[in-house]
């Protein structure tokens, strides 16, 4: 099967140029002017941009949380991904006490494989070392293509936190096997202290979710994680960076030559903590919470100057009735928001508006996550790479509504926001999965991406 996309403007990290692109048996086989190739399917992309499919390096599909699970399972989440130009999603299976890494991964793979509409990969969250036996499994996990592990510095009461000693053990072991350690950085003791105080005072609205974990609560943990990574000379990837002070500390370490990578999410670029004052503030509850204007501006600056490496979503939506559990107590609100279908359109819209270049949007959403996480065949348009391609109409404005999305959730924080420019077609390994507003893919088509170690 050969696909030929003609007359579009191809965008890579370093350049944009008009050319045709051919995909044969799922792999990009040629890029050039006026390609004379016999194809089964020809697409005219005149006036359109031809982009690598995005990689959302941070999603939580079918994730158990607070007595329920996230509203998008593997089918809905990857269907929505396809419709937003995301051709690979990373999910976060969670290892729990008494369980092994491979056992955890295989369970999730069995769930995901028949449902995945786009390609997928796993990071594994480590919550307990099982008397250090988990460390002995790191190599086997890497051999199975799991080359990144995540630790929570938070969720202490929930039994998911790792202490500093455990974090350092994980940093060192990950480094030894060529893997990368991802960190969710917030300080649990400060959060728990604040929560106790606010609940006692009857301060229970969503605004107190933010006030219980404000800027300095995240910054402390960002800095601590950076400190340990620097001290033991191990690579570190900080997920969903949302505060200025932590960002600056991480960026400073990066400039000193340490292997520190920084991810942020569209919600931290679009919203501020003011959303928690809204009547529907609980719908915006995620951790870390959105911060003040100063942090938002610092994040944009880091998007522009290269300090931030990736933008991913932390996609973890819940239904309205579940968010409502916390109407009178912010601690009962399931944490998480939607985003997988909005990531690429949002960042490309920023490019369309001149905030960043299209090349930079491609770097943040496709090339960098592929490089950092060892997805050899993904992330850029070049001969030999997978035919993961998005055709993007820069003139098509689109207003986001829950109705127009392709998830299973019943509300979105992105409701009513207009993006300038929108994907019109998405191909995964040369197969059309999204076509002008419609999902046309197939559950089970998505492949597990076995990643290669030692990439950073
Ligand atoms: Zn997350």
Short mmCIF file of C-alpha atoms and ligand atoms in Angstrom, two decimals:
data_model
loop_
_atom_site.label_atom_id
_atom_site.label_comp_id
_atom_site.label_asym_id
_atom_site.label_seq_id
_atom_site.Cartn_x
_atom_site.Cartn_y
_atom_site.Cartn_z
CA UNK A 1 0.00 0.00 0.00
CA UNK A 2 1.48 3.33 -1.06
CA UNK A 3 0.27 6.76 0.03
CA UNK A 4 1.37 9.91 -1.77
CA UNK A 5 0.76 13.35 -0.27
CA UNK A 6 1.38 16.04 -2.86
CA UNK A 7 2.04 19.79 -2.86
CA UNK A 8 2.03 20.38 0.89
CA UNK A 9 4.51 22.31 2.98
CA UNK A 10 6.54 19.84 4.97
CA UNK A 11 7.57 21.02 8.42
CA UNK A 12 10.56 19.61 10.29
CA UNK A 13 12.40 20.93 13.32
CA UNK A 14 14.89 22.79 11.17
CA UNK A 15 13.02 23.79 8.02
CA UNK A 16 9.75 24.13 6.11
CA UNK A 17 9.65 23.38 2.39
CA UNK A 18 7.24 22.42 -0.32
CA UNK A 19 7.51 18.79 -1.35
CA UNK A 20 5.66 15.56 -1.93
CA UNK A 21 5.94 12.72 0.57
CA UNK A 22 5.39 9.02 -0.08
CA UNK A 23 4.66 6.27 2.43
CA UNK A 24 5.12 2.65 1.44
CA UNK A 25 4.01 -0.17 3.74
CA UNK A 26 3.76 2.21 6.68
CA UNK A 27 7.19 3.79 6.29
CA UNK A 28 8.18 7.08 4.64
CA UNK A 29 9.82 6.01 1.38
CA UNK A 30 10.47 9.29 -0.43
CA UNK A 31 10.35 13.05 0.05
CA UNK A 32 10.94 15.33 -2.92
CA UNK A 33 9.63 17.67 -5.57
CA UNK A 34 7.11 16.26 -8.04
CA UNK A 35 7.51 12.64 -6.96
CA UNK A 36 6.57 10.36 -9.82
CA UNK A 37 5.35 7.40 -7.82
CA UNK A 38 2.40 5.12 -8.44
CA UNK A 39 0.28 5.26 -5.33
CA UNK A 40 -2.88 3.55 -4.12
CA UNK A 41 -3.98 6.76 -2.47
CA UNK A 42 -3.07 10.31 -3.47
CA UNK A 43 -3.83 13.30 -1.25
CA UNK A 44 -3.55 16.88 -2.48
CA UNK A 45 -2.20 19.01 0.37
CA UNK A 46 -1.99 22.30 -1.51
CA UNK A 47 -2.14 25.20 0.92
CA UNK A 48 -1.73 22.84 3.86
CA UNK A 49 1.09 21.98 6.22
CA UNK A 50 2.36 18.41 6.39
CA UNK A 51 3.54 17.64 9.91
CA UNK A 52 4.87 14.66 11.84
CA UNK A 53 2.19 13.14 14.07
CA UNK A 54 2.43 14.37 17.63
CA UNK A 55 3.54 12.19 20.54
CA UNK A 56 1.63 12.78 23.75
CA UNK A 57 4.19 11.58 26.27
CA UNK A 58 1.82 11.86 29.23
CA UNK A 59 -1.64 10.30 29.47
CA UNK A 60 -3.56 8.31 32.08
CA UNK A 61 -6.08 6.10 30.33
CA UNK A 62 -8.45 3.88 32.30
CA UNK A 63 -6.59 5.02 35.37
CA UNK A 64 -7.98 4.18 38.80
CA UNK A 65 -8.19 7.30 40.99
CA UNK A 66 -10.19 8.17 44.08
CA UNK A 67 -12.70 5.32 43.80
CA UNK A 68 -13.32 5.67 40.07
CA UNK A 69 -11.26 5.63 36.92
CA UNK A 70 -10.45 8.20 34.26
CA UNK A 71 -13.28 8.62 31.76
CA UNK A 72 -11.23 7.70 28.70
CA UNK A 73 -10.17 4.10 28.40
CA UNK A 74 -7.63 2.99 25.83
CA UNK A 75 -10.12 3.05 22.98
CA UNK A 76 -11.62 6.48 23.62
CA UNK A 77 -8.29 8.04 24.57
CA UNK A 78 -6.47 6.85 21.47
CA UNK A 79 -9.48 7.66 19.25
CA UNK A 80 -9.39 11.22 20.56
CA UNK A 81 -5.62 11.26 20.08
CA UNK A 82 -5.99 10.34 16.40
CA UNK A 83 -8.51 13.15 15.91
CA UNK A 84 -6.12 15.67 17.45
CA UNK A 85 -3.13 14.65 15.34
CA UNK A 86 -1.49 12.54 18.05
CA UNK A 87 -0.14 9.35 16.51
CA UNK A 88 1.59 7.92 19.59
CA UNK A 89 0.43 8.11 23.19
CA UNK A 90 2.40 7.24 26.29
CA UNK A 91 0.35 5.78 29.11
CA UNK A 92 1.42 5.45 32.74
CA UNK A 93 0.74 1.99 34.19
CA UNK A 94 1.26 1.96 37.94
CA UNK A 95 3.24 -0.67 39.80
CA UNK A 96 1.88 -1.20 43.33
CA UNK A 97 3.27 -2.82 46.44
CA UNK A 98 3.87 -6.53 45.96
CA UNK A 99 3.62 -6.31 42.19
CA UNK A 100 6.35 -6.48 39.59
CA UNK A 101 7.06 -4.10 36.72
CA UNK A 102 6.66 -6.65 33.94
CA UNK A 103 3.47 -7.99 35.51
CA UNK A 104 2.07 -4.44 35.65
CA UNK A 105 3.08 -3.62 32.09
CA UNK A 106 1.78 -6.89 30.62
CA UNK A 107 -1.60 -6.45 32.29
CA UNK A 108 -1.97 -2.99 30.77
CA UNK A 109 -0.66 -4.09 27.41
CA UNK A 110 -3.32 -6.79 27.29
CA UNK A 111 -5.96 -4.11 27.93
CA UNK A 112 -4.53 -1.59 25.50
CA UNK A 113 -3.58 -3.76 22.57
CA UNK A 114 -7.10 -4.66 21.32
CA UNK A 115 -8.28 -1.07 21.78
CA UNK A 116 -5.44 1.20 20.68
CA UNK A 117 -6.29 3.26 17.60
CA UNK A 118 -2.84 4.89 17.45
CA UNK A 119 0.57 3.58 18.48
CA UNK A 120 1.35 3.51 22.16
CA UNK A 121 4.17 3.19 24.67
CA UNK A 122 4.39 2.88 28.43
CA UNK A 123 6.33 4.59 31.17
CA UNK A 124 6.02 2.62 34.41
CA UNK A 125 5.18 4.38 37.67
CA UNK A 126 7.13 2.87 40.55
CA UNK A 127 5.41 3.18 43.93
CA UNK A 128 7.18 0.51 45.96
CA UNK A 129 10.55 -1.20 45.61
CA UNK A 130 9.27 -4.46 47.17
CA UNK A 131 12.41 -4.68 49.36
CA UNK A 132 14.55 -3.59 46.43
CA UNK A 133 13.58 -6.53 44.20
CA UNK A 134 11.95 -4.05 41.82
CA UNK A 135 15.35 -2.57 41.04
CA UNK A 136 16.44 -5.99 39.76
CA UNK A 137 13.60 -5.82 37.26
CA UNK A 138 14.65 -2.55 35.65
CA UNK A 139 16.91 -4.26 33.10
CA UNK A 140 14.17 -6.71 32.10
CA UNK A 141 11.76 -3.81 31.69
CA UNK A 142 14.22 -1.99 29.44
CA UNK A 143 14.63 -5.18 27.42
CA UNK A 144 10.86 -5.12 26.88
CA UNK A 145 11.05 -1.54 25.61
CA UNK A 146 10.08 0.26 28.81
CA UNK A 147 12.91 2.79 29.08
CA UNK A 148 11.39 5.29 31.50
CA UNK A 149 10.10 5.08 35.06
CA UNK A 150 8.10 7.61 36.99
CA UNK A 151 8.13 8.51 40.65
CA UNK A 152 5.68 10.58 42.62
CA UNK A 153 7.25 12.87 45.20
CA UNK A 154 3.67 13.44 46.30
CA UNK A 155 0.57 11.33 47.16
CA UNK A 156 2.12 10.19 50.44
CA UNK A 157 -1.12 9.26 52.20
CA UNK A 158 -2.31 7.51 49.05
CA UNK A 159 0.72 5.21 49.27
CA UNK A 160 2.17 6.23 45.93
CA UNK A 161 5.01 8.51 47.04
CA UNK A 162 8.65 7.52 47.02
CA UNK A 163 10.93 9.06 49.65
CA UNK A 164 14.24 10.67 48.76
CA UNK A 165 16.28 7.53 49.42
CA UNK A 166 14.06 5.53 47.11
CA UNK A 167 14.19 8.27 44.50
CA UNK A 168 17.98 8.19 44.49
CA UNK A 169 18.03 4.39 44.22
CA UNK A 170 15.72 4.67 41.21
CA UNK A 171 17.75 7.47 39.61
CA UNK A 172 20.92 5.41 39.91
CA UNK A 173 19.41 2.16 38.69
CA UNK A 174 17.67 3.86 35.78
CA UNK A 175 20.94 5.47 34.76
CA UNK A 176 22.72 2.10 34.94
CA UNK A 177 20.24 0.46 32.54
CA UNK A 178 19.99 3.44 30.17
CA UNK A 179 16.54 4.54 31.30
CA UNK A 180 15.12 7.92 32.24
CA UNK A 181 13.42 8.82 35.54
CA UNK A 182 10.29 10.95 35.32
CA UNK A 183 9.23 12.94 38.36
CA UNK A 184 5.93 14.41 39.55
CA UNK A 185 7.23 17.11 41.89
CA UNK A 186 5.13 18.54 44.73
CA UNK A 187 5.77 18.53 48.47
CA UNK A 188 3.25 16.24 50.24
CA UNK A 189 3.89 17.44 53.79
CA UNK A 190 3.08 21.04 52.94
CA UNK A 191 0.00 19.97 51.00
CA UNK A 192 -1.32 17.80 53.83
CA UNK A 193 -0.68 20.55 56.36
CA UNK A 194 -2.56 23.08 54.24
CA UNK A 195 -5.45 20.72 53.56
CA UNK A 196 -5.91 19.96 57.24
CA UNK A 197 -5.92 23.66 58.05
CA UNK A 198 -8.38 24.66 55.30
CA UNK A 199 -10.84 21.85 56.03
CA UNK A 200 -10.81 22.76 59.73
CA UNK A 201 -11.63 26.36 58.77
CA UNK A 202 -14.45 25.21 56.50
CA UNK A 203 -12.61 26.39 53.36
CA UNK A 204 -13.69 23.70 50.96
CA UNK A 205 -14.05 25.21 47.48
CA UNK A 206 -11.80 24.40 44.50
CA UNK A 207 -9.86 27.59 45.15
CA UNK A 208 -8.38 25.85 48.21
CA UNK A 209 -7.10 23.06 46.01
CA UNK A 210 -4.81 25.68 44.51
CA UNK A 211 -4.01 27.33 47.84
CA UNK A 212 -3.07 24.00 49.39
CA UNK A 213 -0.49 23.40 46.65
CA UNK A 214 0.66 26.83 45.46
CA UNK A 215 3.87 27.79 43.66
CA UNK A 216 6.39 27.17 46.45
CA UNK A 217 4.97 23.70 47.17
CA UNK A 218 5.83 22.58 43.67
CA UNK A 219 9.08 24.56 43.52
CA UNK A 220 10.50 22.84 46.61
CA UNK A 221 10.04 19.41 45.07
CA UNK A 222 11.28 20.49 41.62
CA UNK A 223 14.45 21.79 43.22
CA UNK A 224 14.89 18.73 45.40
CA UNK A 225 14.55 16.41 42.40
CA UNK A 226 17.03 18.50 40.42
CA UNK A 227 19.39 18.49 43.39
CA UNK A 228 19.41 14.69 43.61
CA UNK A 229 19.74 14.22 39.86
CA UNK A 230 22.68 16.61 39.73
CA UNK A 231 24.32 15.08 42.80
CA UNK A 232 24.26 11.53 41.46
CA UNK A 233 24.71 12.61 37.84
CA UNK A 234 21.57 10.87 36.59
CA UNK A 235 19.19 12.08 33.90
CA UNK A 236 15.83 13.46 35.06
CA UNK A 237 12.60 14.35 33.27
CA UNK A 238 10.23 16.60 35.21
CA UNK A 239 6.65 16.07 34.14
CA UNK A 240 4.00 18.80 33.97
CA UNK A 241 6.16 21.71 35.12
CA UNK A 242 3.78 24.46 36.21
CA UNK A 243 5.66 26.95 38.38
CA UNK A 244 8.24 29.62 37.65
CA UNK A 245 10.65 29.00 40.51
CA UNK A 246 10.99 25.28 39.84
CA UNK A 247 11.24 25.91 36.13
CA UNK A 248 14.11 28.33 36.62
CA UNK A 249 15.99 25.92 38.87
CA UNK A 250 15.60 23.11 36.35
CA UNK A 251 16.56 25.33 33.42
CA UNK A 252 19.63 26.54 35.30
CA UNK A 253 20.78 22.95 35.92
CA UNK A 254 20.20 22.21 32.24
CA UNK A 255 22.37 25.17 31.26
CA UNK A 256 25.11 23.82 33.53
CA UNK A 257 25.13 20.72 31.36
CA UNK A 258 23.01 18.37 33.47
CA UNK A 259 20.60 16.05 31.73
CA UNK A 260 17.43 17.65 33.00
CA UNK A 261 14.39 17.59 30.73
CA UNK A 262 11.28 19.68 31.24
CA UNK A 263 7.73 18.95 30.18
CA UNK A 264 4.78 21.28 30.54
CA UNK A 265 1.13 20.96 29.50
CA UNK A 266 -1.25 23.16 27.50
CA UNK A 267 -3.45 23.81 30.55
CA UNK A 268 -0.57 25.58 32.30
CA UNK A 269 0.02 27.70 29.22
CA UNK A 270 -3.63 28.68 28.80
CA UNK A 271 -5.13 29.01 32.28
CA UNK A 272 -4.11 30.52 35.61
CA UNK A 273 -5.19 29.69 39.16
CA UNK A 274 -8.10 32.12 38.65
CA UNK A 275 -10.05 29.22 37.13
CA UNK A 276 -10.46 27.78 40.65
CA UNK A 277 -12.54 30.79 41.62
CA UNK A 278 -15.08 29.92 38.93
CA UNK A 279 -18.34 28.22 39.74
CA UNK A 280 -17.10 25.18 37.76
CA UNK A 281 -13.62 25.46 39.30
CA UNK A 282 -13.62 21.80 40.30
CA UNK A 283 -13.56 20.79 36.66
CA UNK A 284 -10.08 22.35 36.44
CA UNK A 285 -8.73 20.47 39.42
CA UNK A 286 -5.55 18.65 38.51
CA UNK A 287 -2.21 18.30 40.27
CA UNK A 288 -0.15 20.33 40.13
CA UNK A 289 -2.81 23.03 39.83
CA UNK A 290 -2.62 25.92 37.40
CA UNK A 291 -0.53 28.70 38.92
CA UNK A 292 -0.49 32.50 38.78
CA UNK A 293 0.11 34.75 35.79
CA UNK A 294 3.85 35.03 36.51
CA UNK A 295 4.33 31.28 36.18
CA UNK A 296 2.28 31.16 33.01
CA UNK A 297 4.45 33.87 31.47
CA UNK A 298 7.64 32.10 32.56
CA UNK A 299 6.42 28.88 30.95
CA UNK A 300 5.74 30.66 27.66
CA UNK A 301 9.17 32.23 27.79
CA UNK A 302 10.70 28.78 28.28
CA UNK A 303 8.62 27.43 25.40
CA UNK A 304 10.09 30.17 23.25
CA UNK A 305 13.72 30.05 24.38
CA UNK A 306 14.12 26.27 24.35
CA UNK A 307 14.28 25.60 28.10
CA UNK A 308 11.15 23.47 27.92
CA UNK A 309 11.71 20.25 25.98
CA UNK A 310 8.24 18.82 25.51
CA UNK A 311 4.55 19.64 25.77
CA UNK A 312 2.29 16.76 26.77
CA UNK A 313 -1.17 16.67 28.28
CA UNK A 314 -1.49 14.64 31.50
CA UNK A 315 -4.81 13.67 29.89
CA UNK A 316 -6.93 12.22 32.69
CA UNK A 317 -10.56 13.35 32.35
CA UNK A 318 -13.37 12.56 34.77
CA UNK A 319 -17.13 12.87 34.33
CA UNK A 320 -19.06 15.81 35.76
CA UNK A 321 -20.80 13.71 38.40
CA UNK A 322 -17.40 12.52 39.60
CA UNK A 323 -16.03 16.06 39.75
CA UNK A 324 -19.20 16.94 41.70
CA UNK A 325 -18.14 14.63 44.53
CA UNK A 326 -15.95 17.52 45.56
CA UNK A 327 -18.56 20.27 45.40
CA UNK A 328 -18.34 20.76 49.14
CA UNK A 329 -14.86 19.37 49.71
CA UNK A 330 -12.06 19.99 47.25
CA UNK A 331 -10.14 16.95 48.49
CA UNK A 332 -12.85 14.68 47.03
CA UNK A 333 -12.50 16.00 43.46
CA UNK A 334 -10.81 13.43 41.19
CA UNK A 335 -7.65 15.07 39.85
CA UNK A 336 -7.26 15.43 36.12
CA UNK A 337 -8.44 17.15 32.95
CA UNK A 338 -8.86 16.41 29.27
CA UNK A 339 -6.27 17.36 26.69
CA UNK A 340 -5.05 14.67 24.30
CA UNK A 341 -7.17 15.95 21.40
CA UNK A 342 -6.25 19.59 22.11
CA UNK A 343 -2.48 19.40 22.49
CA UNK A 344 -1.35 19.67 18.88
CA UNK A 345 -4.06 22.09 17.70
CA UNK A 346 -3.28 24.32 20.68
CA UNK A 347 0.49 24.44 20.11
CA UNK A 348 0.06 24.78 16.35
CA UNK A 349 -2.39 27.60 16.92
CA UNK A 350 0.31 29.34 18.97
CA UNK A 351 2.58 28.92 15.97
CA UNK A 352 -0.11 30.21 13.64
CA UNK A 353 -0.41 33.30 15.83
CA UNK A 354 3.36 33.85 15.71
CA UNK A 355 4.13 33.03 19.36
CA UNK A 356 6.47 30.26 18.25
CA UNK A 357 7.44 28.81 14.88
CA UNK A 358 5.76 25.74 13.41
CA UNK A 359 9.19 24.12 13.54
CA UNK A 360 9.32 24.69 17.29
CA UNK A 361 5.78 23.31 17.73
CA UNK A 362 6.90 20.16 15.90
CA UNK A 363 10.01 19.95 18.05
CA UNK A 364 8.03 20.23 21.32
CA UNK A 365 5.21 17.88 20.38
CA UNK A 366 6.91 15.30 18.15
CA UNK A 367 10.68 15.37 17.66
CA UNK A 368 11.76 15.91 21.26
CA UNK A 369 9.52 13.32 22.92
CA UNK A 370 10.64 10.79 20.28
CA UNK A 371 14.30 11.56 20.92
CA UNK A 372 14.14 11.78 24.72
CA UNK A 373 12.11 8.58 25.09
CA UNK A 374 13.83 6.48 22.45
CA UNK A 375 11.09 6.14 19.84
CA UNK A 376 13.48 5.58 16.97
CA UNK A 377 10.93 5.44 14.17
CA UNK A 378 8.79 8.34 15.34
CA UNK A 379 8.72 12.11 15.64
CA UNK A 380 9.87 13.46 12.29
CA UNK A 381 9.24 13.37 8.59
CA UNK A 382 12.24 11.66 7.04
CA UNK A 383 12.79 8.65 4.81
CA UNK A 384 12.78 5.50 6.93
CA UNK A 385 10.58 6.92 9.69
CA UNK A 386 7.02 5.72 10.26
CA UNK A 387 4.40 7.38 8.09
CA UNK A 388 2.81 9.20 11.03
CA UNK A 389 1.58 12.33 9.33
CA UNK A 390 -0.84 15.15 10.05
CA UNK A 391 -2.23 17.39 7.34
CA UNK A 392 -2.98 20.75 8.87
CA UNK A 393 -5.08 23.57 7.49
CA UNK A 394 -3.69 26.84 8.86
CA UNK A 395 -6.82 28.72 7.73
CA UNK A 396 -9.39 26.49 9.42
CA UNK A 397 -10.51 28.01 12.72
CA UNK A 398 -12.03 25.62 15.22
CA UNK A 399 -13.94 26.20 18.44
CA UNK A 400 -13.52 23.36 20.90
CA UNK A 401 -16.71 21.84 22.30
CA UNK A 402 -17.29 18.58 24.14
CA UNK A 403 -19.62 17.54 21.31
CA UNK A 404 -16.93 17.93 18.66
CA UNK A 405 -14.37 15.92 20.62
CA UNK A 406 -13.93 12.16 20.29
CA UNK A 407 -13.51 11.15 23.93
CA UNK A 408 -15.95 9.58 26.37
CA UNK A 409 -16.00 12.52 28.80
CA UNK A 410 -19.02 14.82 29.23
CA UNK A 411 -17.22 18.14 29.68
CA UNK A 412 -13.88 19.70 28.91
CA UNK A 413 -11.84 22.58 30.32
CA UNK A 414 -11.22 23.59 26.70
CA UNK A 415 -14.91 24.25 26.00
CA UNK A 416 -15.43 27.39 23.93
CA UNK A 417 -11.76 28.05 23.20
CA UNK A 418 -11.02 28.80 19.57
CA UNK A 419 -7.81 27.62 17.94
CA UNK A 420 -6.57 29.05 14.66
CA UNK A 421 -5.79 26.28 12.21
CA UNK A 422 -6.74 22.63 12.66
CA UNK A 423 -5.70 19.14 11.58
CA UNK A 424 -7.77 17.84 8.67
CA UNK A 425 -6.25 14.38 8.33
CA UNK A 426 -4.13 12.09 10.49
CA UNK A 427 -2.25 9.04 9.23
CA UNK A 428 -0.69 6.40 11.45
CA UNK A 429 1.93 4.37 9.56
CA UNK A 430 0.30 5.49 6.34
CA UNK A 431 -3.24 4.53 7.33
CA UNK A 432 -5.86 7.29 7.52
CA UNK A 433 -7.30 7.40 11.05
CA UNK A 434 -8.88 10.86 11.08
CA UNK A 435 -10.57 12.65 8.20
CA UNK A 436 -12.11 16.16 8.47
CA UNK A 437 -13.82 15.82 11.81
CA UNK A 438 -14.44 12.08 11.67
CA UNK A 439 -12.60 9.23 13.32
CA UNK A 440 -11.95 6.64 10.61
CA UNK A 441 -9.41 4.45 12.39
CA UNK A 442 -9.78 1.04 13.89
CA UNK A 443 -9.40 -0.19 17.47
CA UNK A 444 -6.47 -2.58 17.70
CA UNK A 445 -4.56 -1.00 14.82
CA UNK A 446 -2.17 0.74 17.23
CA UNK A 447 1.15 -0.98 17.89
CA UNK A 448 3.14 -1.14 21.09
CA UNK A 449 6.33 0.89 20.59
CA UNK A 450 9.36 -0.89 21.96
CA UNK A 451 11.78 1.86 22.85
CA UNK A 452 15.54 1.87 22.80
CA UNK A 453 17.59 2.71 25.91
CA UNK A 454 20.44 5.17 26.40
CA UNK A 455 18.88 7.99 24.45
CA UNK A 456 19.79 10.85 26.76
ZN1 LIG B 1 0.19 12.59 35.17
#
